[in-house]
Short mmCIF file of C-alpha atoms and ligand atoms in Angstrom, two decimals:
data_model
loop_
_atom_site.label_atom_id
_atom_site.label_comp_id
_atom_site.label_asym_id
_atom_site.label_seq_id
_atom_site.Cartn_x
_atom_site.Cartn_y
_atom_site.Cartn_z
CA MET A 1083 8.45 -21.13 1.74
CA SER A 1084 7.27 -24.80 1.91
CA ALA A 1085 7.70 -28.10 4.10
CA THR A 1086 11.00 -29.88 3.59
CA ARG A 1087 11.84 -33.34 4.72
CA PRO A 1088 13.23 -33.98 7.81
CA GLY A 1089 16.95 -33.39 8.01
CA HIS A 1090 16.74 -32.20 4.27
CA LYS A 1091 18.08 -29.29 3.22
CA PRO A 1092 17.71 -28.35 0.42
CA LYS A 1093 20.27 -26.14 -1.41
CA CYS A 1094 20.41 -22.99 -3.75
CA LYS A 1095 19.95 -23.79 -7.36
CA ARG A 1096 22.15 -20.94 -8.62
CA CYS A 1097 25.00 -21.29 -5.50
CA ARG A 1098 24.65 -23.57 -3.71
CA ASN A 1099 24.18 -22.12 -0.58
CA PRO A 1100 20.91 -23.04 2.01
CA ALA A 1101 17.92 -22.54 0.67
CA VAL A 1102 15.55 -20.09 2.57
CA VAL A 1103 12.57 -20.34 -0.41
CA GLN A 1104 11.25 -23.50 -2.61
CA LEU A 1105 9.49 -22.39 -5.39
CA HIS A 1106 8.02 -25.88 -6.64
CA SER A 1107 6.25 -24.19 -9.64
CA HIS A 1108 9.19 -23.78 -11.01
CA HIS A 1109 12.00 -26.66 -9.80
CA THR A 1110 14.32 -24.84 -8.11
CA ALA A 1111 14.93 -23.37 -4.43
CA PHE A 1112 16.86 -20.45 -3.81
CA CYS A 1113 19.57 -18.94 -1.17
CA ARG A 1114 17.79 -14.84 -0.41
CA ASP A 1115 20.18 -12.67 -2.55
CA CYS A 1116 19.53 -15.61 -5.04
CA PHE A 1117 15.62 -15.35 -4.84
CA LEU A 1118 15.50 -10.85 -5.54
CA LEU A 1119 17.62 -11.50 -8.23
CA TYR A 1120 14.93 -14.15 -9.44
CA PHE A 1121 12.53 -11.56 -8.59
CA GLN A 1122 13.89 -9.22 -10.35
CA ARG A 1123 14.28 -11.05 -13.76
CA GLN A 1124 11.34 -11.58 -13.57
CA VAL A 1125 10.17 -7.66 -12.74
CA GLN A 1126 11.56 -7.45 -15.88
CA ARG A 1127 11.70 -9.78 -18.54
CA ALA A 1128 6.97 -8.94 -17.61
CA ILE A 1129 8.32 -5.40 -18.78
CA ASP A 1130 10.95 -6.04 -21.55
CA GLY A 1131 8.91 -9.19 -22.67
CA GLU A 1132 5.34 -7.02 -22.87
CA ARG A 1133 6.83 -4.17 -24.88
CA MET A 1134 5.67 -2.25 -21.05
CA PHE A 1135 7.53 0.84 -20.13
CA SER A 1136 10.84 2.58 -21.01
CA ARG A 1137 13.69 3.40 -18.52
CA GLU A 1138 13.03 7.21 -20.16
CA GLU A 1139 9.28 7.43 -19.15
CA PRO A 1140 7.89 7.93 -15.89
CA VAL A 1141 5.31 5.21 -14.55
CA LEU A 1142 2.34 5.98 -12.09
CA VAL A 1143 2.51 3.17 -8.92
CA ALA A 1144 -0.13 2.54 -7.42
CA VAL A 1145 0.37 1.53 -4.21
CA SER A 1146 -2.84 0.39 -1.20
CA GLY A 1147 0.18 -0.53 1.02
CA GLY A 1148 -0.66 -4.20 0.65
CA LYS A 1149 2.69 -6.44 -0.25
CA ASP A 1150 2.44 -6.30 -3.92
CA SER A 1151 2.00 -2.92 -4.56
CA LEU A 1152 4.66 -2.35 -2.07
CA ALA A 1153 6.76 -5.06 -3.74
CA LEU A 1154 6.50 -3.73 -7.26
CA TRP A 1155 7.33 0.01 -5.80
CA ASP A 1156 10.73 -1.91 -4.02
CA VAL A 1157 11.56 -3.49 -7.37
CA LEU A 1158 10.95 -1.42 -9.83
CA GLN A 1159 12.60 2.34 -7.43
CA LEU A 1160 16.12 -1.26 -8.04
CA LEU A 1161 15.96 -2.11 -10.78
CA GLY A 1162 16.05 2.19 -11.93
CA TYR A 1163 12.76 3.55 -13.40
CA ARG A 1164 10.96 6.90 -11.96
CA THR A 1165 8.23 6.39 -10.29
CA THR A 1166 5.90 8.66 -8.68
CA GLY A 1167 3.77 6.69 -5.53
CA LEU A 1168 -0.78 7.52 -6.45
CA HIS A 1169 -2.51 6.07 -3.19
CA LEU A 1170 -6.99 6.09 -2.33
CA ASN A 1171 -7.15 6.46 -0.01
CA LEU A 1172 -10.82 4.59 0.08
CA GLY A 1173 -12.63 6.01 3.48
CA ILE A 1174 -13.41 1.74 4.95
CA GLY A 1175 -12.54 2.46 8.15
CA ALA A 1176 -9.74 1.75 10.39
CA TYR A 1177 -7.74 -0.89 7.25
CA SER A 1178 -8.65 2.51 5.22
CA VAL A 1179 -6.27 4.39 7.71
CA LEU A 1180 -3.75 1.62 8.38
CA SER A 1181 -3.38 1.90 4.59
CA ARG A 1182 -2.15 5.29 4.01
CA THR A 1183 0.21 5.22 7.36
CA LYS A 1184 2.02 2.27 5.44
CA THR A 1185 2.41 3.83 2.44
CA GLU A 1186 2.88 6.75 3.28
CA ALA A 1187 5.63 5.01 6.64
CA PHE A 1188 7.25 3.23 3.08
CA ALA A 1189 7.16 6.91 1.08
CA ARG A 1190 9.07 8.51 3.93
CA GLU A 1191 11.52 5.08 4.25
CA ARG A 1192 13.16 6.31 0.74
CA GLY A 1193 12.47 9.85 -0.05
CA LEU A 1194 10.31 9.06 -2.96
CA PRO A 1195 7.49 11.06 -4.30
CA LEU A 1196 3.51 10.37 -3.54
CA LEU A 1197 0.11 11.35 -4.70
CA GLN A 1198 -2.85 11.12 -2.80
CA VAL A 1199 -6.40 10.86 -3.66
CA ASP A 1200 -9.40 10.51 -0.74
CA PHE A 1201 -12.24 8.97 -1.46
CA GLY A 1202 -14.59 10.92 1.40
CA ALA A 1203 -12.90 14.01 0.94
CA GLU A 1204 -14.44 13.71 -3.32
CA GLY A 1205 -17.86 12.66 -1.62
CA HIS A 1206 -18.17 8.65 -2.55
CA ALA A 1207 -15.75 6.93 0.58
CA ILE A 1208 -16.05 3.66 -0.21
CA ALA A 1209 -18.34 3.26 2.89
CA ASP A 1210 -20.95 6.03 1.89
CA VAL A 1211 -21.14 4.57 -1.67
CA VAL A 1212 -22.36 0.88 -0.27
CA GLY A 1213 -24.79 2.29 2.12
CA LEU A 1214 -26.80 5.30 -0.44
CA THR A 1215 -26.28 2.41 -3.32
CA ARG A 1216 -26.13 -1.33 -2.34
CA ARG A 1217 -24.15 -2.20 -5.22
CA PRO A 1218 -20.99 -4.98 -3.81
CA ALA A 1219 -18.30 -3.45 -2.37
CA CYS A 1220 -15.85 -3.91 -4.50
CA SER A 1221 -17.10 -3.52 -7.74
CA ALA A 1222 -18.43 0.06 -6.79
CA CYS A 1223 -14.26 0.22 -5.42
CA GLY A 1224 -12.92 -0.98 -8.37
CA THR A 1225 -15.32 1.52 -10.88
CA ALA A 1226 -13.10 4.37 -8.50
CA LYS A 1227 -10.30 3.04 -8.37
CA ARG A 1228 -9.53 2.41 -12.00
CA HIS A 1229 -11.79 5.87 -12.87
CA HIS A 1230 -8.38 8.02 -10.56
CA PHE A 1231 -5.72 5.82 -11.74
CA ASP A 1232 -6.69 7.77 -15.73
CA ARG A 1233 -7.59 11.08 -14.21
CA ILE A 1234 -5.00 11.51 -11.85
CA ALA A 1235 -2.31 9.86 -14.52
CA MET A 1236 -3.48 12.52 -17.40
CA GLU A 1237 -3.50 15.31 -15.93
CA HIS A 1238 0.72 14.81 -14.18
CA GLY A 1239 0.94 13.73 -17.50
CA PHE A 1240 1.91 10.30 -16.62
CA PRO A 1241 2.17 7.91 -19.90
CA VAL A 1242 1.77 4.39 -17.60
CA VAL A 1243 -0.20 3.26 -14.61
CA ALA A 1244 1.46 0.58 -13.12
CA THR A 1245 -0.06 -1.67 -10.74
CA GLY A 1246 0.77 -4.55 -8.21
CA HIS A 1247 -1.28 -7.36 -10.03
CA ASN A 1248 -0.22 -10.72 -8.72
CA LEU A 1249 -0.01 -14.69 -10.94
CA ASP A 1250 -2.77 -14.81 -9.01
CA ASP A 1251 -5.22 -12.69 -8.98
CA GLU A 1252 -4.73 -12.92 -12.68
CA ALA A 1253 -5.37 -16.43 -12.64
CA ALA A 1254 -8.70 -15.60 -10.62
CA ARG A 1255 -10.05 -13.39 -12.78
CA LEU A 1256 -9.63 -15.76 -15.89
CA LEU A 1257 -11.02 -18.21 -13.59
CA GLY A 1258 -14.07 -15.74 -13.17
CA ASN A 1259 -13.78 -14.53 -16.28
CA VAL A 1260 -13.71 -18.35 -18.71
CA LEU A 1261 -16.50 -19.55 -16.39
CA ARG A 1262 -18.65 -16.94 -17.45
CA TRP A 1263 -17.67 -16.72 -20.86
CA ASP A 1264 -17.29 -13.33 -20.33
CA MET A 1265 -15.50 -12.23 -24.00
CA ASN A 1266 -15.33 -8.53 -23.19
CA TYR A 1267 -13.96 -9.32 -20.20
CA LEU A 1268 -11.74 -12.08 -21.57
CA ALA A 1269 -10.42 -10.25 -24.94
CA ARG A 1270 -9.91 -7.00 -22.02
CA GLN A 1271 -7.68 -9.40 -19.95
CA SER A 1272 -4.42 -8.05 -20.17
CA PRO A 1273 0.03 -7.20 -18.64
CA VAL A 1274 -0.89 -3.80 -20.70
CA LEU A 1275 -4.26 -2.62 -21.46
CA ALA A 1276 -2.84 -0.11 -24.93
CA PRO A 1277 -5.01 3.49 -23.97
CA SER A 1278 -7.09 4.11 -27.11
CA HIS A 1279 -5.46 7.87 -27.04
CA GLU A 1280 -2.16 9.51 -26.64
CA LYS A 1281 -3.27 11.73 -23.99
CA PHE A 1282 -4.32 8.67 -21.72
CA ALA A 1283 -2.28 6.38 -19.97
CA ARG A 1284 -1.51 1.82 -20.59
CA LYS A 1285 -1.80 -0.11 -17.78
CA VAL A 1286 0.57 -2.72 -16.96
CA LYS A 1287 1.20 -5.88 -14.93
CA PRO A 1288 4.60 -5.95 -14.52
CA LEU A 1289 4.38 -8.42 -11.16
CA PHE A 1290 2.04 -10.48 -13.87
CA ARG A 1291 4.50 -13.95 -13.58
CA LEU A 1292 4.99 -14.27 -9.94
CA SER A 1293 2.65 -15.47 -7.21
CA GLU A 1294 1.21 -14.36 -4.26
CA TYR A 1295 3.21 -16.40 -2.94
CA GLU A 1296 6.01 -14.99 -4.26
CA THR A 1297 5.52 -11.62 -3.85
CA ALA A 1298 4.91 -11.88 0.10
CA VAL A 1299 8.48 -13.87 0.15
CA TYR A 1300 9.55 -10.38 -1.69
CA ALA A 1301 7.67 -7.96 1.15
CA PHE A 1302 9.41 -10.75 3.74
CA LEU A 1303 12.69 -10.44 2.67
CA ARG A 1304 13.20 -6.93 2.25
CA ARG A 1305 12.15 -6.11 5.62
CA ILE A 1306 8.63 -4.07 3.59
CA ASP A 1307 6.69 -3.21 6.54
CA TYR A 1308 2.30 -3.71 4.74
CA VAL A 1309 -0.70 -4.07 6.51
CA ILE A 1310 -1.25 -7.47 6.33
CA GLU A 1311 -5.05 -7.85 7.37
CA GLU A 1312 -7.91 -8.32 4.00
CA CYS A 1313 -10.12 -5.10 2.66
CA PRO A 1314 -13.40 -6.47 5.20
CA ASN A 1315 -14.79 -5.59 2.58
CA ALA A 1316 -13.13 -9.10 0.35
CA ALA A 1317 -14.82 -11.01 2.57
CA GLY A 1318 -17.52 -13.91 0.98
CA ALA A 1319 -15.76 -12.47 -2.32
CA SER A 1320 -16.16 -14.72 -5.64
CA GLN A 1321 -12.17 -14.34 -6.02
CA LEU A 1322 -11.14 -15.86 -2.31
CA LEU A 1323 -12.79 -18.90 -3.67
CA TYR A 1324 -11.68 -19.09 -7.61
CA LYS A 1325 -7.30 -18.36 -5.17
CA ASP A 1326 -8.47 -21.39 -2.81
CA VAL A 1327 -9.22 -23.38 -5.70
CA LEU A 1328 -6.96 -23.22 -7.94
CA GLN A 1329 -4.50 -23.41 -4.70
CA ARG A 1330 -5.29 -26.75 -3.81
CA LEU A 1331 -5.39 -28.12 -7.72
CA GLU A 1332 -1.19 -25.74 -7.35
CA ALA A 1333 -0.65 -27.86 -4.29
CA GLU A 1334 -1.52 -31.36 -6.03
CA MET A 1335 -0.58 -29.65 -9.62
CA PRO A 1336 3.09 -27.85 -9.44
CA GLY A 1337 2.42 -25.13 -12.58
CA THR A 1338 -1.03 -24.88 -13.07
CA LYS A 1339 -1.51 -21.40 -12.14
CA GLN A 1340 1.74 -20.20 -14.15
CA ASN A 1341 0.24 -22.44 -17.25
CA PHE A 1342 -3.10 -20.47 -16.70
CA VAL A 1343 -2.23 -16.92 -17.12
CA LEU A 1344 0.83 -17.50 -19.37
CA GLU A 1345 -0.68 -19.96 -21.76
CA PHE A 1346 -4.00 -17.96 -21.67
CA TYR A 1347 -1.16 -14.74 -23.12
CA ARG A 1348 0.97 -16.09 -24.81
CA ARG A 1349 -1.19 -18.01 -27.36
CA ALA A 1350 -5.22 -18.45 -26.48
CA ARG A 1351 -6.04 -14.18 -25.79
CA SER A 1352 -4.66 -13.60 -29.86
CA GLN A 1353 -6.36 -16.39 -31.55
CA LEU A 1354 -9.53 -16.08 -29.48
CA PHE A 1355 -9.77 -12.13 -30.12
CA ALA A 1356 -7.13 -11.80 -32.75
CA GLY A 1357 -8.35 -8.15 -34.31
CA ASN A 1358 -11.03 -8.57 -32.65
CA LEU A 1359 -10.75 -5.69 -29.34
CA GLU A 1360 -12.76 -3.45 -28.65
CA ALA A 1361 -11.41 0.05 -28.30
CA PRO A 1362 -12.77 2.70 -25.53
CA THR A 1363 -14.12 5.57 -26.13
CA THR A 1364 -14.14 8.11 -24.03
CA CYS A 1365 -16.84 9.51 -21.43
CA SER A 1366 -18.90 12.19 -22.14
CA ARG A 1367 -18.74 13.62 -18.88
CA CYS A 1368 -15.45 12.99 -17.43
CA GLY A 1369 -14.06 12.76 -20.88
CA LEU A 1370 -11.92 9.55 -19.46
CA PRO A 1371 -11.71 6.03 -21.21
CA SER A 1372 -14.41 4.29 -20.91
CA HIS A 1373 -16.30 1.42 -23.23
CA ARG A 1374 -19.81 3.23 -22.41
CA PRO A 1375 -22.03 6.36 -23.51
CA VAL A 1376 -21.25 7.96 -19.65
CA CYS A 1377 -18.59 5.82 -17.86
CA ARG A 1378 -19.36 3.02 -14.66
CA PHE A 1379 -18.05 6.40 -12.81
CA CYS A 1380 -20.25 8.93 -13.57
CA SER A 1381 -22.41 7.14 -13.51
CA LEU A 1382 -22.39 5.79 -9.73
CA LEU A 1383 -22.17 8.97 -9.59
CA ASP A 1384 -24.92 10.71 -9.89
CA GLU A 1385 -26.56 7.34 -8.43
CA VAL A 1386 -24.73 8.59 -4.65
CA ALA A 1387 -25.69 12.56 -4.89
CA ALA A 1388 -30.39 10.85 -6.35
CA LYS A 1389 -29.83 8.64 -3.55
CA ARG A 1390 -28.46 11.60 -1.47
CA GLN A 1391 -30.90 13.89 -2.48
CA GLY A 1392 -33.42 10.94 -1.93
CA VAL A 1393 -32.78 10.63 1.39
CA ARG A 1394 -32.18 14.03 2.62
CA PRO A 1395 -34.66 16.01 5.64
CA LEU A 1396 -37.33 18.39 3.89
CA ALA A 1397 -36.20 21.10 6.06
CA GLN A 1398 -33.09 21.41 5.23
CA THR A 1399 -33.85 20.32 0.72
CA SER A 1400 -36.89 23.90 1.16
CA SER A 1401 -34.16 25.74 2.31
P1 AMP B 2661 -6.81 -4.69 -5.79
O1 AMP B 2661 -7.76 -4.40 -6.12
O2 AMP B 2661 -7.17 -4.80 -4.20
O3 AMP B 2661 -6.77 -6.50 -5.62
O4 AMP B 2661 -5.61 -4.02 -6.10
C1 AMP B 2661 -4.93 -4.21 -7.17
C2 AMP B 2661 -3.77 -3.39 -7.12
O5 AMP B 2661 -4.88 -1.79 -7.31
C3 AMP B 2661 -3.22 -3.47 -6.24
O6 AMP B 2661 -1.83 -3.97 -6.26
C4 AMP B 2661 -2.46 -1.46 -6.79
O7 AMP B 2661 -1.16 -1.84 -7.03
C5 AMP B 2661 -3.84 -1.14 -6.83
N1 AMP B 2661 -4.76 -0.61 -5.69
C6 AMP B 2661 -5.85 -1.25 -4.98
N2 AMP B 2661 -6.46 -0.70 -3.70
C7 AMP B 2661 -5.28 0.74 -3.84
C8 AMP B 2661 -5.30 1.94 -2.99
N3 AMP B 2661 -5.64 2.06 -1.69
N4 AMP B 2661 -4.56 3.12 -3.70
C9 AMP B 2661 -3.81 2.99 -4.78
N5 AMP B 2661 -3.92 1.92 -5.14
C10 AMP B 2661 -4.07 0.52 -5.09
FE1 FES B 2662 -12.46 -1.92 -2.49
FE2 FES B 2662 -12.12 -3.78 -0.83
S1 FES B 2662 -10.26 -2.27 -1.42
S2 FES B 2662 -13.53 -2.72 -1.23
ZN1 ZN B 2663 -17.05 9.63 -16.67
#
């Protein structure tokens, strides 16, 4: 929501009732009901326009307990899709406990099915991985998350995994990829990632047209109870700096983020990488999609296991 001139009461562009939200990038304002309708239509447009999934296909929704993924799960339900949630308990102290509690409460209140994976029980709680390997938390965490999204989708027969990445996430990621001219990552940045084999799931981002601000307003208006705290490992992450820079540009030039991301998808990406997309093969260990012979996740587990053996006391190793 943005500040309005004193005495100036904006009206909903659709129904002329008093507006509760102004969207500068779209030069528009909406009342509650019309905003919710606008949000649903943007999601439907993303799903249909990018051929993400059909109404018959069961969708595995990756839910962190934050506003984006809970808003995504909520809107997909309202639009009539068949959804199951997947929550990964990352093992990041109190933050993970709260994330799990909010996700479970959301699923319970709506009677929605929820699958869970516990990183601690799997032997790679993020707090331990970071302590043992000194890898940046976000990179190890991202690797492990992608692995379990693929694994659970395959084991439970889901053809599609939906994540809550929004326009701001996509813009920050695009900016980072452009600043490094990372052609591999640029080629793979897309609202829909097709699988290399039909047994694997496609990855889709139905919120990619909607800003972080819009998903926050949606979550608020739909009374979704989500985790407000950021992951404690996110502080200082370059993504946050990119988001901040983009937000400052957006404040001066509304619509910047939208043009940056949507035009990359609509025009630049296809021209830059037409026919050039390197398809992933499969990891020789876990059999899931990978761009290397042994995937990043299996390499990470190797490193964790080696470090654990390395620090094990002699009394234990000799027994
Ligand atoms: P992030 O990588 O934290 O920006 O999250 C991006 C998206 O990944 C979220 O919108 C979720 O769809 C998914 N995600 C992140 N963390 C989790 C988690 N702990 N469990 C399930 N899905 C997650
Ligand atoms: Fe994975 Fe923060 S959510 S390290
Ligand atoms: Zn692997």
